[in-house]
Short mmCIF file of C-alpha atoms and ligand atoms in Angstrom, two decimals:
data_model
loop_
_atom_site.label_atom_id
_atom_site.label_comp_id
_atom_site.label_asym_id
_atom_site.label_seq_id
_atom_site.Cartn_x
_atom_site.Cartn_y
_atom_site.Cartn_z
CA MET A 83 -1.07 30.82 -1.02
CA LYS A 84 -1.69 29.87 2.61
CA ALA A 85 -0.17 31.42 5.87
CA THR A 86 -0.75 30.34 9.52
CA ALA A 87 -0.06 32.50 12.19
CA LYS A 88 -0.32 31.30 16.51
CA ALA A 89 -0.86 35.38 17.82
CA PRO A 90 -1.15 35.68 21.82
CA ALA A 91 -4.37 37.43 23.90
CA ASN A 92 -2.77 39.63 26.01
CA ILE A 93 -3.91 41.23 29.22
CA ALA A 94 -4.07 45.51 29.77
CA PHE A 95 -2.52 47.44 32.52
CA ILE A 96 -3.59 51.07 31.31
CA LYS A 97 -6.31 50.01 29.20
CA TYR A 98 -8.34 51.52 25.59
CA TRP A 99 -11.88 52.33 26.53
CA GLY A 100 -13.01 55.24 23.92
CA LYS A 101 -11.78 55.66 20.34
CA ALA A 102 -10.98 59.23 18.95
CA ASP A 103 -12.19 57.79 15.34
CA ASP A 104 -14.59 54.87 14.76
CA THR A 105 -13.49 53.70 11.64
CA LEU A 106 -9.72 53.96 11.97
CA ARG A 107 -9.61 52.34 15.61
CA LEU A 108 -7.76 55.56 17.34
CA PRO A 109 -7.95 55.19 20.86
CA LEU A 110 -8.61 57.91 23.18
CA ASN A 111 -5.69 57.03 25.02
CA ASP A 112 -2.18 55.05 25.63
CA SER A 113 -2.03 51.48 26.64
CA ILE A 114 -0.07 49.13 28.12
CA SER A 115 -0.23 45.36 27.96
CA MET A 116 1.03 41.79 28.44
CA ASN A 117 1.40 38.96 25.58
CA MET A 118 -0.76 36.19 27.47
CA SER A 119 1.58 32.63 26.97
CA GLY A 120 -2.20 30.44 27.45
CA ALA A 121 -4.46 32.33 25.37
CA TYR A 122 -4.31 32.36 21.72
CA THR A 123 -5.57 31.61 18.54
CA ILE A 124 -4.22 29.97 15.30
CA THR A 125 -5.47 31.28 12.14
CA THR A 126 -4.75 29.72 9.05
CA VAL A 127 -5.55 32.02 5.64
CA GLU A 128 -5.27 30.99 2.32
CA PHE A 129 -5.80 32.69 -0.33
CA SER A 130 -6.61 31.38 -4.23
CA LYS A 131 -8.16 32.68 -7.87
CA GLN A 132 -10.16 29.80 -7.71
CA PHE A 133 -12.30 30.80 -4.15
CA LYS A 134 -15.91 32.09 -5.01
CA LYS A 135 -16.18 33.92 -2.22
CA ASP A 136 -14.51 34.47 1.56
CA SER A 137 -15.27 31.78 4.03
CA VAL A 138 -14.26 31.95 7.43
CA THR A 139 -14.74 29.23 9.67
CA LEU A 140 -14.42 28.99 13.47
CA VAL A 141 -13.22 25.70 15.04
CA GLY A 142 -15.59 24.81 17.32
CA GLY A 143 -17.91 26.84 17.54
CA GLU A 144 -19.59 29.57 15.51
CA PHE A 145 -18.38 33.59 14.22
CA SER A 146 -22.36 35.31 14.04
CA GLU A 147 -23.01 36.90 10.91
CA GLU A 148 -21.71 40.20 11.94
CA GLU A 149 -18.22 38.54 13.65
CA THR A 150 -17.74 37.31 9.93
CA ALA A 151 -17.73 40.34 8.17
CA ARG A 152 -15.88 42.38 10.43
CA VAL A 153 -13.51 39.30 9.45
CA ILE A 154 -14.29 40.03 6.07
CA LYS A 155 -13.82 43.65 6.25
CA GLY A 156 -10.23 42.89 7.02
CA LEU A 157 -9.51 40.67 4.68
CA ASP A 158 -10.20 43.49 2.36
CA LEU A 159 -7.71 45.72 4.09
CA ILE A 160 -4.95 43.50 3.80
CA ARG A 161 -6.49 43.02 0.26
CA LYS A 162 -5.83 46.87 -0.75
CA ARG A 163 -2.39 46.98 0.38
CA ALA A 164 -1.55 44.25 -1.22
CA GLY A 165 -2.90 44.49 -4.29
CA SER A 166 -4.84 41.52 -4.25
CA THR A 167 -8.06 40.73 -5.56
CA GLN A 168 -8.63 37.08 -4.47
CA LYS A 169 -10.62 35.11 -1.99
CA ALA A 170 -9.88 34.03 1.13
CA THR A 171 -10.55 31.02 3.25
CA VAL A 172 -10.15 31.40 6.72
CA VAL A 173 -9.65 29.03 9.82
CA THR A 174 -9.39 29.91 13.37
CA LYS A 175 -9.73 28.81 17.01
CA ASN A 176 -8.56 29.74 19.64
CA THR A 177 -7.93 28.27 23.26
CA PHE A 178 -9.90 29.97 25.16
CA PRO A 179 -13.90 31.61 25.10
CA LYS A 180 -14.21 34.11 23.10
CA GLY A 181 -16.18 37.05 23.96
CA ALA A 182 -15.69 37.08 27.47
CA GLY A 183 -13.96 39.83 28.24
CA SER A 184 -10.95 37.68 27.48
CA ALA A 185 -9.31 39.34 24.70
CA ALA A 186 -10.38 36.59 21.46
CA SER A 187 -10.66 39.86 18.97
CA ALA A 188 -7.36 40.52 19.79
CA SER A 189 -5.66 37.45 19.12
CA GLY A 190 -7.96 36.93 16.22
CA PHE A 191 -7.60 39.62 14.28
CA ALA A 192 -3.31 39.74 15.07
CA ALA A 193 -3.22 36.08 13.64
CA LEU A 194 -5.48 37.23 10.59
CA THR A 195 -3.60 40.33 10.04
CA VAL A 196 -0.58 38.54 9.92
CA ALA A 197 -1.31 35.35 8.20
CA GLY A 198 -3.18 37.25 5.51
CA PHE A 199 -0.06 39.27 4.19
CA ALA A 200 2.08 36.52 4.90
CA ALA A 201 -0.54 34.25 2.74
CA LEU A 202 -0.31 36.82 -0.22
CA GLY A 203 3.83 36.87 0.02
CA VAL A 204 3.74 40.44 0.94
CA THR A 205 6.46 41.22 4.56
CA LEU A 206 4.90 44.08 6.49
CA SER A 207 7.07 46.21 8.97
CA GLU A 208 5.45 45.06 12.70
CA LYS A 209 5.08 48.04 12.90
CA GLU A 210 2.89 48.43 9.55
CA LEU A 211 1.24 44.71 10.78
CA THR A 212 0.29 46.48 14.16
CA ILE A 213 -1.80 49.34 11.80
CA PHE A 214 -3.77 46.73 10.59
CA ALA A 215 -4.16 45.00 13.14
CA ARG A 216 -5.43 48.20 15.43
CA MET A 217 -7.90 48.79 12.80
CA GLY A 218 -9.65 44.47 12.85
CA SER A 219 -10.03 45.29 16.91
CA GLY A 220 -8.19 48.14 18.35
CA SER A 221 -6.29 46.05 21.50
CA ALA A 222 -5.13 43.63 18.39
CA CYS A 223 -2.26 46.34 17.85
CA ARG A 224 -1.12 44.86 20.86
CA SER A 225 -0.48 41.34 20.44
CA ILE A 226 2.19 41.45 17.05
CA PRO A 227 4.89 42.95 19.35
CA ASP A 228 6.76 40.57 21.84
CA GLY A 229 6.18 40.60 25.62
CA PHE A 230 5.23 43.82 27.13
CA VAL A 231 4.20 45.80 24.86
CA VAL A 232 3.05 49.67 24.48
CA TRP A 233 -0.06 50.82 22.32
CA GLU A 234 0.73 55.00 21.31
CA LYS A 235 -2.61 56.65 20.72
CA GLY A 236 -0.70 58.69 17.77
CA ASP A 237 -3.13 61.06 16.43
CA SER A 238 -3.25 59.60 12.86
CA SER A 239 -3.58 55.53 11.30
CA LYS A 240 0.27 56.30 10.38
CA THR A 241 0.98 57.50 13.93
CA SER A 242 -1.10 55.03 15.77
CA PHE A 243 1.31 51.95 16.89
CA ALA A 244 2.75 49.18 19.28
CA TRP A 245 6.08 48.40 20.12
CA SER A 246 7.66 45.84 22.37
CA LEU A 247 8.94 47.59 26.11
CA TYR A 248 10.57 44.71 26.99
CA PRO A 249 10.74 40.98 25.55
CA PRO A 250 9.24 38.63 27.93
CA THR A 251 11.92 37.60 29.68
CA HIS A 252 12.76 40.73 31.47
CA TRP A 253 9.71 39.38 34.11
CA ASP A 254 9.06 36.64 35.58
CA ILE A 255 5.11 37.86 36.53
CA ARG A 256 1.72 35.92 35.95
CA ASP A 257 -1.66 36.70 34.93
CA ILE A 258 -3.94 33.90 36.02
CA LEU A 259 -7.17 33.89 34.32
CA VAL A 260 -10.23 33.14 36.28
CA ILE A 261 -13.07 32.56 34.32
CA VAL A 262 -16.64 32.86 36.21
CA ASP A 263 -18.49 32.64 32.43
CA SER A 264 -17.58 31.43 28.97
CA ARG A 265 -20.60 32.45 27.37
CA MET A 266 -20.55 36.14 24.99
CA LYS A 267 -20.29 38.76 27.07
CA LYS A 268 -23.92 40.99 26.60
CA VAL A 269 -22.06 44.59 25.01
CA SER A 270 -19.29 43.94 22.72
CA THR A 271 -16.33 46.26 23.16
CA THR A 272 -17.26 47.78 19.74
CA GLU A 273 -21.30 49.01 20.73
CA GLY A 274 -20.28 49.77 24.31
CA MET A 275 -17.26 52.65 23.46
CA GLU A 276 -19.48 54.34 20.97
CA THR A 277 -21.58 55.58 24.11
CA VAL A 278 -17.86 56.97 26.07
CA ALA A 279 -18.53 60.93 25.64
CA THR A 280 -22.20 59.73 27.83
CA SER A 281 -20.08 59.36 30.92
CA PRO A 282 -18.97 62.11 33.21
CA ARG A 283 -16.07 60.53 34.45
CA LEU A 284 -13.75 59.79 30.89
CA ALA A 285 -12.72 63.26 31.42
CA VAL A 286 -10.85 62.38 34.58
CA ARG A 287 -9.29 59.09 33.42
CA LEU A 288 -8.02 60.13 30.35
CA ARG A 289 -6.59 63.13 32.93
CA ALA A 290 -5.50 60.59 35.06
CA ILE A 291 -3.63 57.59 32.16
CA PRO A 292 -0.25 60.36 30.75
CA ARG A 293 0.57 59.96 34.41
CA ARG A 294 -0.16 56.13 34.87
CA MET A 295 1.66 55.39 31.34
CA LYS A 296 4.63 56.83 32.89
CA GLU A 297 4.57 55.05 36.24
CA ILE A 298 3.60 51.83 34.73
CA GLN A 299 6.54 51.41 32.97
CA GLN A 300 8.68 52.81 35.30
CA ALA A 301 7.20 49.36 37.59
CA ILE A 302 7.39 47.46 35.22
CA ALA A 303 11.79 48.90 34.74
CA THR A 304 12.59 48.42 38.07
CA LYS A 305 10.31 45.30 39.07
CA ASN A 306 8.46 46.74 41.71
CA PHE A 307 5.39 44.82 42.06
CA SER A 308 2.75 45.95 44.14
CA ARG A 309 3.32 49.49 42.81
CA PHE A 310 2.78 48.02 39.39
CA GLY A 311 -0.46 45.77 40.82
CA GLU A 312 -1.74 48.84 42.15
CA ILE A 313 -1.65 51.12 39.44
CA THR A 314 -3.10 48.44 37.11
CA GLU A 315 -6.09 48.17 39.55
CA GLU A 316 -6.44 51.48 39.63
CA ASP A 317 -6.82 52.02 36.42
CA CYS A 318 -8.71 48.44 35.71
CA LEU A 319 -11.93 50.56 38.47
CA GLY A 320 -11.05 53.56 36.65
CA MET A 321 -12.03 52.10 33.30
CA HIS A 322 -15.05 50.36 34.69
CA MET A 323 -16.16 53.72 36.47
CA VAL A 324 -16.24 55.19 32.81
CA MET A 325 -18.26 51.72 31.89
CA GLN A 326 -20.68 51.80 34.35
CA THR A 327 -21.66 56.15 34.27
CA GLN A 328 -22.09 55.70 30.77
CA THR A 329 -25.92 56.05 29.61
CA PRO A 330 -26.84 53.24 29.10
CA PRO A 331 -24.55 51.99 31.54
CA LEU A 332 -22.35 49.13 31.31
CA PHE A 333 -21.86 46.69 34.04
CA TYR A 334 -19.26 43.10 32.80
CA TRP A 335 -19.34 42.18 36.85
CA ASN A 336 -20.94 39.07 38.49
CA SER A 337 -20.98 38.14 41.86
CA THR A 338 -18.01 35.94 41.40
CA THR A 339 -16.38 39.24 40.21
CA GLN A 340 -16.96 40.98 43.00
CA THR A 341 -16.01 38.34 45.76
CA ILE A 342 -12.27 38.14 44.10
CA MET A 343 -12.39 41.39 44.07
CA GLU A 344 -13.01 40.65 48.10
CA ALA A 345 -11.19 38.80 48.37
CA VAL A 346 -7.81 39.60 46.79
CA ARG A 347 -8.39 42.30 48.98
CA ASP A 348 -7.91 40.19 51.91
CA TRP A 349 -5.18 37.55 50.67
CA ARG A 350 -2.72 41.18 49.59
CA LYS A 351 -3.78 42.05 53.79
CA HIS A 352 -2.74 38.40 54.50
CA GLY A 353 0.65 38.87 52.72
CA LEU A 354 -0.27 37.64 49.11
CA PRO A 355 1.07 39.72 47.13
CA VAL A 356 -2.11 39.59 44.26
CA TYR A 357 -3.54 42.28 42.35
CA PHE A 358 -6.65 42.25 39.45
CA THR A 359 -7.95 43.50 36.59
CA ILE A 360 -11.25 43.03 34.41
CA ASP A 361 -11.49 43.20 31.02
CA ALA A 362 -15.02 44.27 29.73
CA GLY A 363 -16.69 40.57 30.94
CA PRO A 364 -16.92 38.95 34.26
CA ASN A 365 -14.14 37.01 34.02
CA VAL A 366 -10.55 38.34 36.41
CA HIS A 367 -6.87 38.31 35.74
CA LEU A 368 -5.08 37.86 39.17
CA LEU A 369 -1.52 38.98 38.56
CA CYS A 370 1.36 37.77 40.50
CA GLU A 371 5.01 36.89 40.47
CA GLY A 372 6.48 33.68 38.97
CA ILE A 373 6.94 32.48 42.85
CA ASP A 374 3.76 33.06 44.48
CA GLU A 375 1.69 31.09 41.40
CA GLU A 376 0.84 28.38 43.60
CA ARG A 377 -0.13 30.27 46.03
CA VAL A 378 -2.41 32.21 44.34
CA LEU A 379 -3.65 29.00 42.77
CA ALA A 380 -4.89 27.44 46.65
CA ALA A 381 -6.31 30.49 47.23
CA VAL A 382 -9.10 30.48 43.72
CA LYS A 383 -9.36 26.84 44.80
CA THR A 384 -11.34 28.34 47.84
CA ILE A 385 -14.04 30.14 45.70
CA GLY A 386 -17.39 28.82 44.71
CA GLY A 387 -18.10 30.09 41.14
CA VAL A 388 -14.77 29.23 38.78
CA GLU A 389 -15.02 27.21 35.94
CA ALA A 390 -11.12 27.32 34.89
CA THR A 391 -8.26 29.09 35.62
CA ILE A 392 -5.58 30.22 32.67
CA VAL A 393 -1.96 30.67 33.81
CA ASN A 394 -0.15 32.75 31.82
CA LYS A 395 3.48 33.57 31.52
CA PRO A 396 4.41 36.78 29.69
CA ALA A 397 5.14 35.44 25.75
CA ILE A 398 6.26 36.54 22.64
CA GLY A 399 4.21 38.13 19.91
CA THR A 400 2.70 36.77 17.29
CA ARG A 401 4.15 33.85 14.61
CA ILE A 402 3.65 32.25 11.32
CA ILE A 403 3.86 28.26 12.19
CA SER A 404 4.60 25.65 10.16
CA GLU A 405 1.39 24.01 10.71
CA HIS A 406 -2.13 24.50 9.13
CA LEU A 407 -5.17 23.77 10.40
O1 LIG B 43 -9.84 46.02 20.66
P1 LIG B 43 -10.92 45.63 21.47
O2 LIG B 43 -12.54 45.82 20.83
O3 LIG B 43 -11.20 44.31 21.71
O4 LIG B 43 -11.13 46.09 22.98
C1 LIG B 43 -10.42 46.27 24.26
C2 LIG B 43 -11.33 46.80 25.56
C3 LIG B 43 -10.05 46.59 26.95
O5 LIG B 43 -10.25 44.80 26.56
C4 LIG B 43 -11.23 46.52 27.56
C5 LIG B 43 -9.22 47.31 27.41
C6 LIG B 43 -7.62 46.53 26.65
O6 LIG B 43 -7.05 47.91 26.33
O7 LIG B 43 -7.36 45.19 26.18
#
């Protein structure tokens, strides 16, 4: 049996950095994100008794041995839950560069989970799907529910899941992803998180998270854009401060990243309400309201070193689609 799923990438406003359990991928903190309409993965999974081994293909690219092994591990979890021993063929395609801090693993594991269970004819609740996606890549759980999504850290596999706070129609905001380097990041998030406890800033950040989670949910509920942007920038910088003070230190920004961070402050001073957030890579996500999209795009054009921009609206979560890859 064969199924294809389309999964959005997601951008976190309160980010996940550090695990309480490496195997189950239980996070040290709650997080909150928005699905991205312009950056997604489409994955077809086919199970068959005829297949002798699992095969994994990335259209327009190549998976490393490590990445392939991680996908097969995801398939093993799906097979175990579904009570199947059939091998699988996985074909996957991204609309955006893999590994550049734009969450290809999130949409990838969300699509794999949803397509995989559908291909085996097993129907799970959205909550259980988010739990399985989480075990593939933590942030993947946030790509399954619709729109604005909360991932509760929980204290066990069953209590660490994601749910939709609001549908995508709740708030017309934009995440303009500014790609300044589309190459694979040097240190993966899995590897980077392994040494999180070496940062003296970790405890400081974790203490601030409950307040930030509460305040950002209030800001989203009341559509208070400036408050929303301030908390998002505060948490982004807090996470990067943890990364940069780990041993060995992790520095994901390049000079264009820093130019944009500075420009954003300047644009705001001149009356353009725009904020930034950055994941584990040099690319910058610019957040603005729908009515300011054109002004932000025009401002980005004045910056050198930009490879591409992807404009994202809030999007629905992962869905089964009819055409196969
Ligand atoms: O789930 P992973 O391994 O892709 O880790 C995601 C980590 C960040 O993107 C840096 C933060 C987040 O919450 O998305």
